[in-house]
C-alpha cells in the first residue's frame, strides 16, 4: 500500500497530517508505514493532479475524501475532527 501526502509549501497541517495517516495505518494493521510527501507548488501541478487542497491524503494514488465536482487548486483543505476544524494559515 502506498501512502502519500500532498501539501502546499509550508503547510501548517503537514506534521499533524503525517501523524494522522501513520496512526490510521497502524490501526488497520500496516504497522509503521512510510508516507511520501509531495509538495505542490504551482497551479498547473495542482490541476494536473486533481489537488483538492493541502493537505490531501492519497492511498494507492486515490483520495479517499474526494468530493465529486469539488474545488481543485492551490488552497487549504479543511477536515473535520470530531467537530473541530483544521487550521489553515
mmCIF file of C-alpha atoms in Angstrom:
data_model
loop_
_atom_site.group_PDB
_atom_site.id
_atom_site.type_symbol
_atom_site.label_atom_id
_atom_site.label_comp_id
_atom_site.label_asym_id
_atom_site.label_seq_id
_atom_site.Cartn_x
_atom_site.Cartn_y
_atom_site.Cartn_z
ATOM 1 C CA UNK A 1 0.000 0.000 0.000
ATOM 2 C CA UNK A 2 1.355 3.412 -0.968
ATOM 3 C CA UNK A 3 0.607 6.348 1.329
ATOM 4 C CA UNK A 4 1.213 9.868 0.086
ATOM 5 C CA UNK A 5 0.514 13.308 1.455
ATOM 6 C CA UNK A 6 0.145 16.252 -0.933
ATOM 7 C CA UNK A 7 0.824 19.651 0.604
ATOM 8 C CA UNK A 8 1.460 23.248 -0.397
ATOM 9 C CA UNK A 9 4.807 24.757 0.673
ATOM 10 C CA UNK A 10 4.938 25.399 4.437
ATOM 11 C CA UNK A 11 1.546 23.789 5.097
ATOM 12 C CA UNK A 12 0.813 24.350 8.806
ATOM 13 C CA UNK A 13 -1.001 20.993 8.952
ATOM 14 C CA UNK A 14 1.705 18.811 7.367
ATOM 15 C CA UNK A 15 3.176 17.319 10.561
ATOM 16 C CA UNK A 16 -0.244 16.629 12.077
ATOM 17 C CA UNK A 17 -1.429 15.046 8.801
ATOM 18 C CA UNK A 18 1.591 12.724 8.681
ATOM 19 C CA UNK A 19 0.933 11.678 12.274
ATOM 20 C CA UNK A 20 -2.743 11.024 11.453
ATOM 21 C CA UNK A 21 -2.069 8.887 8.378
ATOM 22 C CA UNK A 22 0.603 6.875 10.222
ATOM 23 C CA UNK A 23 -1.808 6.267 13.117
ATOM 24 C CA UNK A 24 -4.505 5.143 10.681
ATOM 25 C CA UNK A 25 -2.041 2.759 9.017
ATOM 26 C CA UNK A 26 -1.200 1.203 12.393
ATOM 27 C CA UNK A 27 -4.910 0.857 13.255
ATOM 28 C CA UNK A 28 -5.542 -1.218 10.122
ATOM 29 C CA UNK A 29 -2.526 -3.426 10.766
ATOM 30 C CA UNK A 30 0.032 -1.880 8.421
ATOM 31 C CA UNK A 31 2.485 -1.110 11.211
ATOM 32 C CA UNK A 32 4.973 1.707 10.679
ATOM 33 C CA UNK A 33 4.037 2.565 7.104
ATOM 34 C CA UNK A 34 6.164 5.014 5.156
ATOM 35 C CA UNK A 35 4.438 8.181 3.988
ATOM 36 C CA UNK A 36 5.750 10.026 0.942
ATOM 37 C CA UNK A 37 5.220 13.791 0.996
ATOM 38 C CA UNK A 38 4.841 15.703 -2.254
ATOM 39 C CA UNK A 39 4.911 19.496 -2.280
ATOM 40 C CA UNK A 40 2.534 21.063 -4.795
ATOM 41 C CA UNK A 41 3.810 24.499 -5.704
ATOM 42 C CA UNK A 42 2.112 25.529 -8.947
ATOM 43 C CA UNK A 43 -1.489 25.848 -10.107
ATOM 44 C CA UNK A 44 -0.650 23.707 -13.131
ATOM 45 C CA UNK A 45 0.685 20.916 -10.940
ATOM 46 C CA UNK A 46 -2.398 21.183 -8.695
ATOM 47 C CA UNK A 47 -4.787 20.938 -11.650
ATOM 48 C CA UNK A 48 -2.839 18.076 -13.212
ATOM 49 C CA UNK A 49 -3.025 16.041 -10.005
ATOM 50 C CA UNK A 50 -6.611 16.977 -9.143
ATOM 51 C CA UNK A 51 -5.254 18.504 -5.927
ATOM 52 C CA UNK A 52 -8.180 19.348 -3.624
ATOM 53 C CA UNK A 53 -6.114 21.397 -1.187
ATOM 54 C CA UNK A 54 -3.464 20.990 1.449
ATOM 55 C CA UNK A 55 -3.153 18.509 2.997
ATOM 56 C CA UNK A 56 -4.547 15.819 0.700
ATOM 57 C CA UNK A 57 -4.190 12.161 1.660
ATOM 58 C CA UNK A 58 -3.669 9.574 -1.077
ATOM 59 C CA UNK A 59 -3.896 5.821 -0.596
ATOM 60 C CA UNK A 60 -2.576 3.972 -3.622
ATOM 61 C CA UNK A 61 -2.945 7.267 -5.548
ATOM 62 C CA UNK A 62 -6.637 7.624 -4.593
ATOM 63 C CA UNK A 63 -8.040 10.464 -2.479
ATOM 64 C CA UNK A 64 -10.450 8.700 -0.073
ATOM 65 C CA UNK A 65 -12.038 12.047 0.853
ATOM 66 C CA UNK A 66 -12.588 13.271 -2.718
ATOM 67 C CA UNK A 67 -15.839 15.077 -3.395
ATOM 68 C CA UNK A 68 -17.058 14.794 -6.989
ATOM 69 C CA UNK A 69 -17.038 18.259 -8.525
ATOM 70 C CA UNK A 70 -15.166 19.709 -5.553
ATOM 71 C CA UNK A 71 -12.678 22.558 -5.928
ATOM 72 C CA UNK A 72 -9.210 21.880 -7.333
ATOM 73 C CA UNK A 73 -6.190 24.136 -6.858
ATOM 74 C CA UNK A 74 -3.727 25.757 -4.520
ATOM 75 C CA UNK A 75 -5.726 26.085 -1.323
ATOM 76 C CA UNK A 76 -6.070 24.815 2.204
ATOM 77 C CA UNK A 77 -8.207 21.751 2.761
ATOM 78 C CA UNK A 78 -10.156 21.564 5.989
ATOM 79 C CA UNK A 79 -11.083 18.224 7.546
ATOM 80 C CA UNK A 80 -13.457 17.898 10.463
ATOM 81 C CA UNK A 81 -12.158 16.016 13.522
ATOM 82 C CA UNK A 82 -14.990 15.434 15.954
ATOM 83 C CA UNK A 83 -16.401 18.865 15.230
ATOM 84 C CA UNK A 84 -13.028 20.623 15.474
ATOM 85 C CA UNK A 85 -11.998 22.119 12.105
ATOM 86 C CA UNK A 86 -8.384 22.024 10.958
ATOM 87 C CA UNK A 87 -6.403 25.214 10.836
ATOM 88 C CA UNK A 88 -5.264 26.947 7.704
ATOM 89 C CA UNK A 89 -2.996 29.935 7.986
#
